[in-house]
Amino acid sequence: MSQINVGIIGFGTVGAGAFEVLTTNREIIANRVGAEVVVTKIADLDIESDRGIPVMPPKAILTVDAMEVIHDPKIHVVVELMGGLEKAKEFILKAMENGKHVVTANKALLAEYGPEIYRAAERHGVALAFEASVGGGIPIVGALKHGLSGNRIRTCIGILNGTSNYILTKMTEEGLPFSKVVQEAVTLGYAEDPPTLDVDGTDAAHKLSIIISIAFGSPVSFKDIFREGIGAVTPDDIRFAEEFGYSIKLLAIAKDLGDRLEARVHAAMIPKDHILANVDEAFNAIYIEGDFVGPNLYYGLGAGRRPTASAVVSDIIGIARQIRSGTKGMPPPLAHVRSPAQEIVIQPIEDLVTPYYFRFSALDTPGVLSKIAGILADHKISISSVIQKGRKSGGPVPIVMLTHEARESAAQKAISLIDELDVVADKTVLIRVEGSRQ
Ligand code: HSE
């Protein structure tokens, strides 16, 4: 086959970017595939406005009707970049039914309806590729499916949401509260208005569910992943973390515990000398440990037209190569031909064992520390460091502690008892610690 025809549904930021990559790098892509890869149809409700790309597609290939792409017999690969859930799912399933291979960047769709869409791809013998759904331009899906495919994946720790990482970076650099930085980020156009799914951990959980599904071979719902956002992190916590030698990041963590899988998204303290502590601004990074390869790190821009388009086009090229070589059937979407013998069981957060950071807000009177320490001891929580700053006569002061490893259920129970003490003025802040310095 000398030409692979591509139809794009959704000509927004990423759609226009994908078109730009395919036209700008047309020759090098043709050389890599052994055939021309040509966008022959593009559907979008708006086919008039300028997309800010050097060369706009010819008017003749633009349509407002997605069905013209889905039912075009000449199109081999349908690229869904419209976003959203129900309509996107309908279009993808229809395209597969029509024998089209599908590329999507829609992590929310895969996180919500992954199993149904993966099954449809296998039933129709078509490819479903989604490199751009996790980590923007970082080729993490390809790394898990190919480069690391000889390994058991032991650990994955990701900074998977650029918006949260940008906000935490600014809070750290400027000492400003969360609400102020969010407001600035929205005004400057760095964050959506409001950036709820970015800052509450949902977007990172979507992406972690996709990583886990590929790494472990069985779809996991993002709803089963414990998630907390960064809204409760204060400049005080960032400052105290620094004094202890840590940075605060929104981490997406998956660990193979043998019979269970740890899977969680939350703000976490990591040692400043941990490689992920230095991933700042809107960058993403994913740290993976495989049983043979050891540690691997992937770093890059997790959003934006050009990086995301780069990932989308890598999927198109992968499929085009398979078509070109005449491969029968396509690899299954999660790159596991058989499901694992054991279903993935996610460990409840109550069973997590990790070190903690606590910030108590207590009156500065004799015996307060011993009352708090007593409750922690009753719950088998061992303190590793304490800082108490400032003395406000009569008013509360922060007492900040790092603990050794403790069980989450014990930590939560101890906090609820401590918060009932009459010398404690405000709710205690808990931040989980990853990669302890102890
Ligand atoms: N909103 C996401 C982020 C980018 O802030 O990282 C798209 O996945």
Tab-separated table of C-alpha atoms and ligand atoms in Angstrom:
chain	number	residue	atom	x	y	z
A	1	MET	CA	0.000	0.000	0.000
A	2	SER	CA	1.593	3.279	-1.061
A	3	GLN	CA	-0.695	5.650	0.835
A	4	ILE	CA	-2.271	5.455	4.299
A	5	ASN	CA	-5.310	7.699	4.625
A	6	VAL	CA	-6.070	9.407	7.914
A	7	GLY	CA	-9.294	11.082	9.030
A	8	ILE	CA	-9.293	13.442	11.990
A	9	ILE	CA	-12.363	14.133	14.138
A	10	GLY	CA	-11.826	17.261	16.212
A	11	PHE	CA	-9.712	20.015	14.713
A	12	GLY	CA	-8.871	21.911	17.892
A	13	THR	CA	-5.467	22.486	19.402
A	14	VAL	CA	-4.252	18.891	19.157
A	15	GLY	CA	-6.058	18.075	15.903
A	16	ALA	CA	-4.462	21.032	14.186
A	17	GLY	CA	-1.124	20.047	15.745
A	18	ALA	CA	-1.396	16.507	14.376
A	19	PHE	CA	-2.158	17.876	10.918
A	20	GLU	CA	0.847	20.182	11.219
A	21	VAL	CA	3.207	17.328	12.170
A	22	LEU	CA	1.936	15.139	9.328
A	23	THR	CA	2.387	17.914	6.770
A	24	THR	CA	5.643	19.438	8.104
A	25	ASN	CA	7.359	16.043	8.487
A	26	ARG	CA	5.602	14.349	5.605
A	27	GLU	CA	8.749	13.137	3.913
A	28	ILE	CA	10.500	11.774	6.959
A	29	ILE	CA	7.277	10.041	8.032
A	30	ALA	CA	6.851	8.520	4.553
A	31	ASN	CA	10.432	7.255	4.760
A	32	ARG	CA	9.806	5.714	8.159
A	33	VAL	CA	6.560	4.063	7.134
A	34	GLY	CA	7.382	3.183	3.540
A	35	ALA	CA	4.159	4.851	2.388
A	36	GLU	CA	2.698	8.345	2.312
A	37	VAL	CA	0.571	9.145	5.364
A	38	VAL	CA	-2.035	11.645	4.233
A	39	VAL	CA	-4.867	13.395	6.057
A	40	THR	CA	-7.755	13.037	3.653
A	41	LYS	CA	-10.644	14.294	5.782
A	42	ILE	CA	-11.094	16.445	8.882
A	43	ALA	CA	-14.352	16.911	10.797
A	44	ASP	CA	-15.045	19.737	13.201
A	45	LEU	CA	-18.066	21.883	13.987
A	46	ASP	CA	-15.929	24.922	13.230
A	47	ILE	CA	-14.238	24.656	9.852
A	48	GLU	CA	-13.704	28.376	9.399
A	49	SER	CA	-11.424	29.781	12.092
A	50	ASP	CA	-7.704	30.034	11.679
A	51	ARG	CA	-5.896	27.408	13.794
A	52	GLY	CA	-2.569	29.200	13.912
A	53	ILE	CA	-0.732	26.514	11.947
A	54	PRO	CA	1.550	27.350	9.010
A	55	VAL	CA	-0.568	25.609	6.369
A	56	MET	CA	-4.307	25.093	6.768
A	57	PRO	CA	-5.820	21.980	5.192
A	58	PRO	CA	-7.550	22.477	1.841
A	59	LYS	CA	-11.226	23.420	2.277
A	60	ALA	CA	-12.250	20.369	0.274
A	61	ILE	CA	-11.186	17.972	3.050
A	62	LEU	CA	-12.998	19.828	5.844
A	63	THR	CA	-16.482	18.793	6.960
A	64	VAL	CA	-18.771	19.483	9.899
A	65	ASP	CA	-20.045	15.904	9.791
A	66	ALA	CA	-17.953	13.332	11.681
A	67	MET	CA	-19.852	10.548	9.895
A	68	GLU	CA	-18.153	11.568	6.654
A	69	VAL	CA	-14.876	10.502	8.265
A	70	ILE	CA	-16.260	7.403	9.950
A	71	HIS	CA	-17.971	6.060	6.825
A	72	ASP	CA	-15.302	7.054	4.295
A	73	PRO	CA	-14.231	3.723	2.763
A	74	LYS	CA	-10.827	5.125	1.809
A	75	ILE	CA	-9.853	6.105	5.360
A	76	HIS	CA	-7.691	3.586	7.211
A	77	VAL	CA	-7.109	5.412	10.498
A	78	VAL	CA	-9.611	7.565	12.389
A	79	VAL	CA	-8.068	9.968	14.885
A	80	GLU	CA	-10.462	11.092	17.625
A	81	LEU	CA	-9.351	14.395	19.104
A	82	MET	CA	-12.703	15.968	19.912
A	83	GLY	CA	-12.633	15.069	23.632
A	84	GLY	CA	-15.718	14.509	25.754
A	85	LEU	CA	-17.242	11.163	26.594
A	86	GLU	CA	-20.474	9.935	25.014
A	87	LYS	CA	-20.156	11.307	21.466
A	88	ALA	CA	-16.474	10.409	21.308
A	89	LYS	CA	-17.262	6.857	22.392
A	90	GLU	CA	-20.053	6.558	19.834
A	91	PHE	CA	-17.767	7.765	17.042
A	92	ILE	CA	-14.903	5.483	18.047
A	93	LEU	CA	-17.118	2.393	18.280
A	94	LYS	CA	-18.737	3.177	14.936
A	95	ALA	CA	-15.357	3.714	13.293
A	96	MET	CA	-14.148	0.353	14.649
A	97	GLU	CA	-17.304	-1.333	13.442
A	98	ASN	CA	-16.435	0.044	10.014
A	99	GLY	CA	-12.992	-1.594	10.269
A	100	LYS	CA	-11.062	1.615	10.951
A	101	HIS	CA	-8.062	1.691	13.229
A	102	VAL	CA	-8.453	4.323	15.908
A	103	VAL	CA	-6.086	6.758	17.570
A	104	THR	CA	-7.269	8.828	20.522
A	105	ALA	CA	-5.805	11.194	23.107
A	106	ASN	CA	-8.925	10.959	25.257
A	107	LYS	CA	-7.741	9.736	28.662
A	108	ALA	CA	-11.038	10.503	30.383
A	109	LEU	CA	-12.835	8.314	27.837
A	110	LEU	CA	-10.393	5.421	28.308
A	111	ALA	CA	-10.476	5.804	32.077
A	112	GLU	CA	-14.294	5.673	32.010
A	113	TYR	CA	-15.070	3.268	29.155
A	114	GLY	CA	-11.709	1.583	28.505
A	115	PRO	CA	-12.822	-2.074	28.788
A	116	GLU	CA	-15.741	-1.633	26.373
A	117	ILE	CA	-13.562	0.159	23.830
A	118	TYR	CA	-10.656	-2.304	24.171
A	119	ARG	CA	-13.045	-5.227	23.637
A	120	ALA	CA	-14.551	-3.566	20.553
A	121	ALA	CA	-11.084	-3.071	19.039
A	122	GLU	CA	-10.242	-6.750	19.555
A	123	ARG	CA	-13.633	-7.890	18.248
A	124	HIS	CA	-13.209	-5.914	15.052
A	125	GLY	CA	-9.505	-6.758	14.693
A	126	VAL	CA	-8.503	-3.106	14.574
A	127	ALA	CA	-5.855	-1.141	16.418
A	128	LEU	CA	-6.615	1.267	19.206
A	129	ALA	CA	-3.694	3.497	20.124
A	130	PHE	CA	-3.562	6.173	22.797
A	131	GLU	CA	-0.006	7.366	23.365
A	132	ALA	CA	-1.169	10.967	23.843
A	133	SER	CA	-3.548	10.042	26.653
A	134	VAL	CA	-0.758	9.944	29.251
A	135	GLY	CA	2.124	12.367	29.632
A	136	GLY	CA	1.504	14.378	26.433
A	137	GLY	CA	4.645	14.050	24.348
A	138	ILE	CA	6.355	11.512	26.630
A	139	PRO	CA	6.276	8.096	24.904
A	140	ILE	CA	5.369	6.228	28.086
A	141	VAL	CA	2.698	4.003	26.531
A	142	GLY	CA	5.187	2.842	23.899
A	143	ALA	CA	7.845	2.351	26.576
A	144	LEU	CA	5.530	0.107	28.601
A	145	LYS	CA	4.224	-1.784	25.573
A	146	HIS	CA	7.558	-2.279	23.852
A	147	GLY	CA	10.750	-1.111	25.521
A	148	LEU	CA	9.890	-2.537	28.949
A	149	SER	CA	7.774	-5.467	27.792
A	150	GLY	CA	10.225	-8.067	29.116
A	151	ASN	CA	9.856	-6.763	32.647
A	152	ARG	CA	7.497	-7.111	35.522
A	153	ILE	CA	6.730	-3.549	36.440
A	154	ARG	CA	7.342	-3.091	40.155
A	155	THR	CA	6.809	0.618	40.679
A	156	CYS	CA	5.500	3.624	38.824
A	157	ILE	CA	5.631	7.100	40.315
A	158	GLY	CA	4.399	9.848	38.064
A	159	ILE	CA	3.970	13.574	37.989
A	160	LEU	CA	1.135	13.290	35.525
A	161	ASN	CA	-0.652	16.608	35.804
A	162	GLY	CA	1.164	19.656	34.503
A	163	THR	CA	-1.342	22.151	35.888
A	164	SER	CA	-0.911	20.935	39.473
A	165	ASN	CA	2.832	20.774	39.062
A	166	TYR	CA	2.881	24.331	37.767
A	167	ILE	CA	0.750	25.508	40.705
A	168	LEU	CA	2.915	23.732	43.307
A	169	THR	CA	6.068	25.108	41.660
A	170	LYS	CA	4.721	28.671	41.846
A	171	MET	CA	3.539	28.177	45.445
A	172	THR	CA	7.047	26.976	46.314
A	173	GLU	CA	8.885	29.744	44.459
A	174	GLU	CA	6.642	32.622	45.474
A	175	GLY	CA	5.296	31.499	48.855
A	176	LEU	CA	1.751	32.206	47.664
A	177	PRO	CA	-1.397	30.292	48.688
A	178	PHE	CA	-3.061	27.796	46.384
A	179	SER	CA	-6.080	30.012	45.599
A	180	LYS	CA	-3.922	32.967	44.552
A	181	VAL	CA	-1.702	30.873	42.275
A	182	VAL	CA	-4.714	29.161	40.675
A	183	GLN	CA	-6.265	32.547	39.987
A	184	GLU	CA	-3.042	33.753	38.344
A	185	ALA	CA	-2.652	30.548	36.330
A	186	VAL	CA	-6.214	30.879	35.013
A	187	THR	CA	-5.704	34.561	34.138
A	188	LEU	CA	-2.481	33.765	32.277
A	189	GLY	CA	-4.218	30.931	30.423
A	190	TYR	CA	-2.007	28.207	31.985
A	191	ALA	CA	-4.947	26.519	33.675
A	192	GLU	CA	-8.542	25.868	32.724
A	193	ASP	CA	-11.238	27.893	34.449
A	194	PRO	CA	-11.800	26.256	36.886
A	195	PRO	CA	-9.068	23.587	36.760
A	196	THR	CA	-11.060	21.212	38.981
A	197	LEU	CA	-10.100	17.855	37.449
A	198	ASP	CA	-6.462	18.904	37.297
A	199	VAL	CA	-6.108	20.002	40.917
A	200	ASP	CA	-8.366	17.408	42.557
A	201	GLY	CA	-6.302	14.460	41.291
A	202	THR	CA	-8.886	13.126	38.815
A	203	ASP	CA	-6.839	13.811	35.669
A	204	ALA	CA	-3.774	12.139	37.202
A	205	ALA	CA	-5.938	9.173	38.302
A	206	HIS	CA	-7.259	8.835	34.734
A	207	LYS	CA	-3.693	8.646	33.490
A	208	LEU	CA	-2.532	6.309	36.257
A	209	SER	CA	-5.410	3.930	35.483
A	210	ILE	CA	-4.182	3.760	31.871
A	211	ILE	CA	-0.577	3.148	32.926
A	212	ILE	CA	-1.642	0.391	35.335
A	213	SER	CA	-3.864	-1.220	32.716
A	214	ILE	CA	-0.938	-1.496	30.291
A	215	ALA	CA	1.702	-2.358	32.876
A	216	PHE	CA	-0.391	-5.106	34.468
A	217	GLY	CA	-2.502	-6.199	31.511
A	218	SER	CA	-5.970	-5.712	32.847
A	219	PRO	CA	-8.169	-2.620	32.789
A	220	VAL	CA	-8.431	-0.754	36.076
A	221	SER	CA	-11.091	1.846	36.722
A	222	PHE	CA	-9.808	5.230	37.862
A	223	LYS	CA	-12.665	5.172	40.367
A	224	ASP	CA	-10.829	2.433	42.278
A	225	ILE	CA	-7.769	4.635	42.647
A	226	PHE	CA	-7.595	6.669	45.860
A	227	ARG	CA	-7.264	10.322	44.958
A	228	GLU	CA	-6.778	13.586	46.750
A	229	GLY	CA	-5.825	16.878	45.185
A	230	ILE	CA	-3.459	19.685	46.092
A	231	GLY	CA	-6.085	22.162	47.375
A	232	ALA	CA	-5.178	21.596	51.038
A	233	VAL	CA	-1.432	22.210	50.589
A	234	THR	CA	-0.384	25.524	52.160
A	235	PRO	CA	2.769	27.632	51.788
A	236	ASP	CA	3.513	26.708	55.435
A	237	ASP	CA	3.557	23.004	54.540
A	238	ILE	CA	5.835	23.686	51.595
A	239	ARG	CA	8.198	25.631	53.867
A	240	PHE	CA	8.228	22.964	56.569
A	241	ALA	CA	8.748	20.269	53.934
A	242	GLU	CA	11.797	22.216	52.739
A	243	GLU	CA	13.177	22.382	56.276
A	244	PHE	CA	12.903	18.598	56.471
A	245	GLY	CA	14.604	18.330	53.045
A	246	TYR	CA	11.514	17.513	50.972
A	247	SER	CA	9.468	18.955	48.089
A	248	ILE	CA	5.706	18.591	47.716
A	249	LYS	CA	4.394	17.155	44.447
A	250	LEU	CA	1.126	15.676	43.247
A	251	LEU	CA	2.195	12.064	42.739
A	252	ALA	CA	0.437	9.198	41.003
A	253	ILE	CA	1.816	6.019	42.509
A	254	ALA	CA	1.406	2.359	41.590
A	255	LYS	CA	3.360	-0.413	43.304
A	256	ASP	CA	3.171	-4.144	42.816
A	257	LEU	CA	2.840	-5.658	46.289
A	258	GLY	CA	2.642	-9.220	44.993
A	259	ASP	CA	-0.935	-10.115	45.852
A	260	ARG	CA	-2.219	-6.546	45.643
A	261	LEU	CA	-1.518	-3.297	43.889
A	262	GLU	CA	-0.988	0.010	45.584
A	263	ALA	CA	-2.602	2.735	43.450
A	264	ARG	CA	-3.048	6.276	44.719
A	265	VAL	CA	-2.913	9.919	43.702
A	266	HIS	CA	-2.253	12.610	46.287
A	267	ALA	CA	0.057	15.431	47.286
A	268	ALA	CA	3.199	13.837	48.659
A	269	MET	CA	6.517	14.866	50.135
A	270	ILE	CA	9.537	13.513	48.297
A	271	PRO	CA	13.191	14.053	49.228
A	272	LYS	CA	14.685	17.034	47.442
A	273	ASP	CA	17.378	14.798	46.007
A	274	HIS	CA	14.804	12.449	44.460
A	275	ILE	CA	14.872	12.850	40.706
A	276	LEU	CA	11.133	13.692	40.622
A	277	ALA	CA	11.577	16.542	43.108
A	278	ASN	CA	13.289	18.513	40.365
A	279	VAL	CA	10.482	18.171	37.835
A	280	ASP	CA	9.023	21.668	37.911
A	281	GLU	CA	6.623	23.971	36.107
A	282	ALA	CA	4.204	22.212	33.735
A	283	PHE	CA	6.540	19.285	33.067
A	284	ASN	CA	5.494	15.676	33.587
A	285	ALA	CA	7.751	12.794	34.541
A	286	ILE	CA	7.246	9.113	35.091
A	287	TYR	CA	9.628	6.992	37.121
A	288	ILE	CA	9.324	3.275	36.437
A	289	GLU	CA	11.070	0.334	38.019
A	290	GLY	CA	11.090	-2.971	36.196
A	291	ASP	CA	12.424	-6.192	37.697
A	292	PHE	CA	15.231	-6.461	35.150
A	293	VAL	CA	15.694	-2.967	33.776
A	294	GLY	CA	15.798	-1.314	37.207
A	295	PRO	CA	14.923	2.379	37.366
A	296	ASN	CA	13.841	4.298	34.242
A	297	LEU	CA	12.797	7.934	34.013
A	298	TYR	CA	10.673	9.605	31.348
A	299	TYR	CA	10.438	13.398	31.312
A	300	GLY	CA	8.849	15.944	29.045
A	301	LEU	CA	5.922	18.201	28.331
A	302	GLY	CA	2.660	16.597	29.346
A	303	ALA	CA	0.407	18.961	27.431
A	304	GLY	CA	0.390	21.488	24.628
A	305	ARG	CA	-0.228	21.297	20.912
A	306	ARG	CA	3.173	20.217	19.682
A	307	PRO	CA	4.088	17.574	22.304
A	308	THR	CA	0.610	16.026	22.270
A	309	ALA	CA	0.503	16.038	18.476
A	310	SER	CA	3.894	14.316	18.453
A	311	ALA	CA	2.386	11.467	20.496
A	312	VAL	CA	-0.732	11.238	18.315
A	313	VAL	CA	1.375	11.027	15.177
A	314	SER	CA	3.563	8.305	16.690
A	315	ASP	CA	0.401	6.214	17.029
A	316	ILE	CA	-0.613	6.946	13.437
A	317	ILE	CA	2.861	5.920	12.269
A	318	GLY	CA	2.762	2.713	14.321
A	319	ILE	CA	-0.535	1.699	12.759
A	320	ALA	CA	0.547	2.808	9.277
A	321	ARG	CA	3.616	0.561	9.553
A	322	GLN	CA	1.437	-2.421	10.445
A	323	ILE	CA	-0.907	-1.724	7.544
A	324	ARG	CA	2.042	-1.237	5.219
A	325	SER	CA	3.662	-4.506	6.245
A	326	GLY	CA	0.383	-6.333	5.769
A	327	THR	CA	0.232	-7.591	9.374
A	328	LYS	CA	-2.840	-9.736	9.964
A	329	GLY	CA	-4.863	-8.471	12.914
A	330	MET	CA	-3.535	-5.857	15.295
A	331	PRO	CA	-1.917	-6.095	18.722
A	332	PRO	CA	-4.523	-5.800	21.489
A	333	PRO	CA	-4.893	-2.278	22.934
A	334	LEU	CA	-3.247	-3.133	26.262
A	335	ALA	CA	-0.557	-5.215	24.515
A	336	HIS	CA	-1.492	-8.328	26.507
A	337	VAL	CA	-2.869	-11.124	24.357
A	338	ARG	CA	-4.042	-13.004	27.456
A	339	SER	CA	-5.323	-11.487	30.681
A	340	PRO	CA	-3.233	-12.128	33.772
A	341	ALA	CA	-4.251	-15.239	35.722
A	342	GLN	CA	-5.058	-13.105	38.740
A	343	GLU	CA	-7.319	-10.114	38.682
A	344	ILE	CA	-5.711	-6.849	39.791
A	345	VAL	CA	-6.783	-6.119	43.360
A	346	ILE	CA	-6.160	-2.584	44.506
A	347	GLN	CA	-5.161	-2.233	48.133
A	348	PRO	CA	-7.545	-0.052	50.174
A	349	ILE	CA	-5.883	3.189	51.238
A	350	GLU	CA	-6.469	2.252	54.914
A	351	ASP	CA	-3.849	-0.494	54.496
A	352	LEU	CA	-1.170	1.813	53.102
A	353	VAL	CA	2.052	1.794	55.094
A	354	THR	CA	4.181	4.894	54.612
A	355	PRO	CA	5.853	7.685	56.585
A	356	TYR	CA	3.676	10.748	57.273
A	357	TYR	CA	4.034	14.452	57.780
A	358	PHE	CA	1.583	15.933	60.294
A	359	ARG	CA	1.019	19.611	60.953
A	360	PHE	CA	-0.860	20.120	64.200
A	361	SER	CA	-2.277	23.461	65.125
A	362	ALA	CA	-1.930	23.521	68.916
A	363	LEU	CA	-1.842	25.900	71.830
A	364	ASP	CA	1.667	26.677	73.034
A	365	THR	CA	1.171	25.442	76.606
A	366	PRO	CA	2.997	22.861	78.728
A	367	GLY	CA	2.171	19.219	78.039
A	368	VAL	CA	0.698	19.668	74.545
A	369	LEU	CA	3.467	17.799	72.800
A	370	SER	CA	3.256	14.886	75.207
A	371	LYS	CA	-0.515	14.597	74.712
A	372	ILE	CA	-0.065	14.458	70.943
A	373	ALA	CA	2.897	12.092	71.189
A	374	GLY	CA	0.913	9.876	73.576
A	375	ILE	CA	-1.922	9.409	71.084
A	376	LEU	CA	0.563	8.695	68.309
A	377	ALA	CA	2.308	6.115	70.501
A	378	ASP	CA	-1.042	4.482	71.327
A	379	HIS	CA	-1.483	3.988	67.582
A	380	LYS	CA	2.052	2.633	67.096
A	381	ILE	CA	3.146	5.710	65.203
A	382	SER	CA	6.783	6.501	65.826
A	383	ILE	CA	8.003	10.089	65.426
A	384	SER	CA	11.210	10.709	63.509
A	385	SER	CA	11.508	14.549	63.615
A	386	VAL	CA	9.624	17.478	65.149
A	387	ILE	CA	9.645	21.200	64.455
A	388	GLN	CA	7.764	23.758	66.492
A	389	LYS	CA	7.983	27.315	65.319
A	390	GLY	CA	7.034	30.634	66.923
A	391	ARG	CA	5.312	31.365	70.207
A	392	LYS	CA	2.046	33.232	70.128
A	393	SER	CA	0.848	33.850	73.664
A	394	GLY	CA	-2.560	32.255	73.849
A	395	GLY	CA	-2.787	31.497	70.117
A	396	PRO	CA	-2.154	28.239	68.260
A	397	VAL	CA	1.247	27.418	66.779
A	398	PRO	CA	2.186	24.807	64.204
A	399	ILE	CA	3.781	21.625	65.510
A	400	VAL	CA	5.154	19.683	62.603
A	401	MET	CA	6.244	16.059	62.665
A	402	LEU	CA	7.647	13.429	60.392
A	403	THR	CA	6.887	9.863	61.366
A	404	HIS	CA	8.452	6.540	60.583
A	405	GLU	CA	6.339	4.145	58.538
A	406	ALA	CA	2.832	3.800	59.903
A	407	ARG	CA	-0.465	2.383	58.751
A	408	GLU	CA	-2.910	4.857	57.165
A	409	SER	CA	-5.831	3.622	59.274
A	410	ALA	CA	-3.786	4.260	62.432
A	411	ALA	CA	-2.679	7.687	61.211
A	412	GLN	CA	-6.263	8.724	60.445
A	413	LYS	CA	-7.571	7.420	63.764
A	414	ALA	CA	-4.804	9.152	65.732
A	415	ILE	CA	-5.465	12.439	63.948
A	416	SER	CA	-9.174	12.306	64.640
A	417	LEU	CA	-8.444	11.816	68.365
A	418	ILE	CA	-5.801	14.552	68.388
A	419	ASP	CA	-8.200	16.946	66.692
A	420	GLU	CA	-10.615	16.429	69.587
A	421	LEU	CA	-8.071	17.620	72.183
A	422	ASP	CA	-9.007	20.984	73.685
A	423	VAL	CA	-5.433	22.210	73.112
A	424	VAL	CA	-5.749	21.600	69.367
A	425	ALA	CA	-7.201	24.562	67.510
A	426	ASP	CA	-7.596	23.383	63.945
A	427	LYS	CA	-7.772	20.266	61.808
A	428	THR	CA	-4.459	18.467	61.472
A	429	VAL	CA	-2.858	18.386	58.046
A	430	LEU	CA	-1.554	14.996	56.849
A	431	ILE	CA	0.772	14.590	53.893
A	432	ARG	CA	2.092	11.181	52.893
A	433	VAL	CA	5.837	10.860	52.392
A	434	GLU	CA	7.284	8.974	49.444
A	435	GLY	CA	10.903	7.844	49.207
A	436	SER	CA	11.804	8.460	52.825
A	437	ARG	CA	15.165	10.026	53.773
A	438	GLN	CA	15.260	7.932	56.968
B	1	HSE	N1	-4.724	19.091	31.890
B	1	HSE	C1	-3.609	18.220	31.801
B	1	HSE	C2	-2.475	18.710	32.666
B	1	HSE	C3	-3.055	18.089	30.394
B	1	HSE	O1	-2.575	19.759	33.283
B	1	HSE	O2	-1.492	18.004	32.753
B	1	HSE	C4	-3.847	17.201	29.524
B	1	HSE	O3	-3.760	15.867	29.931
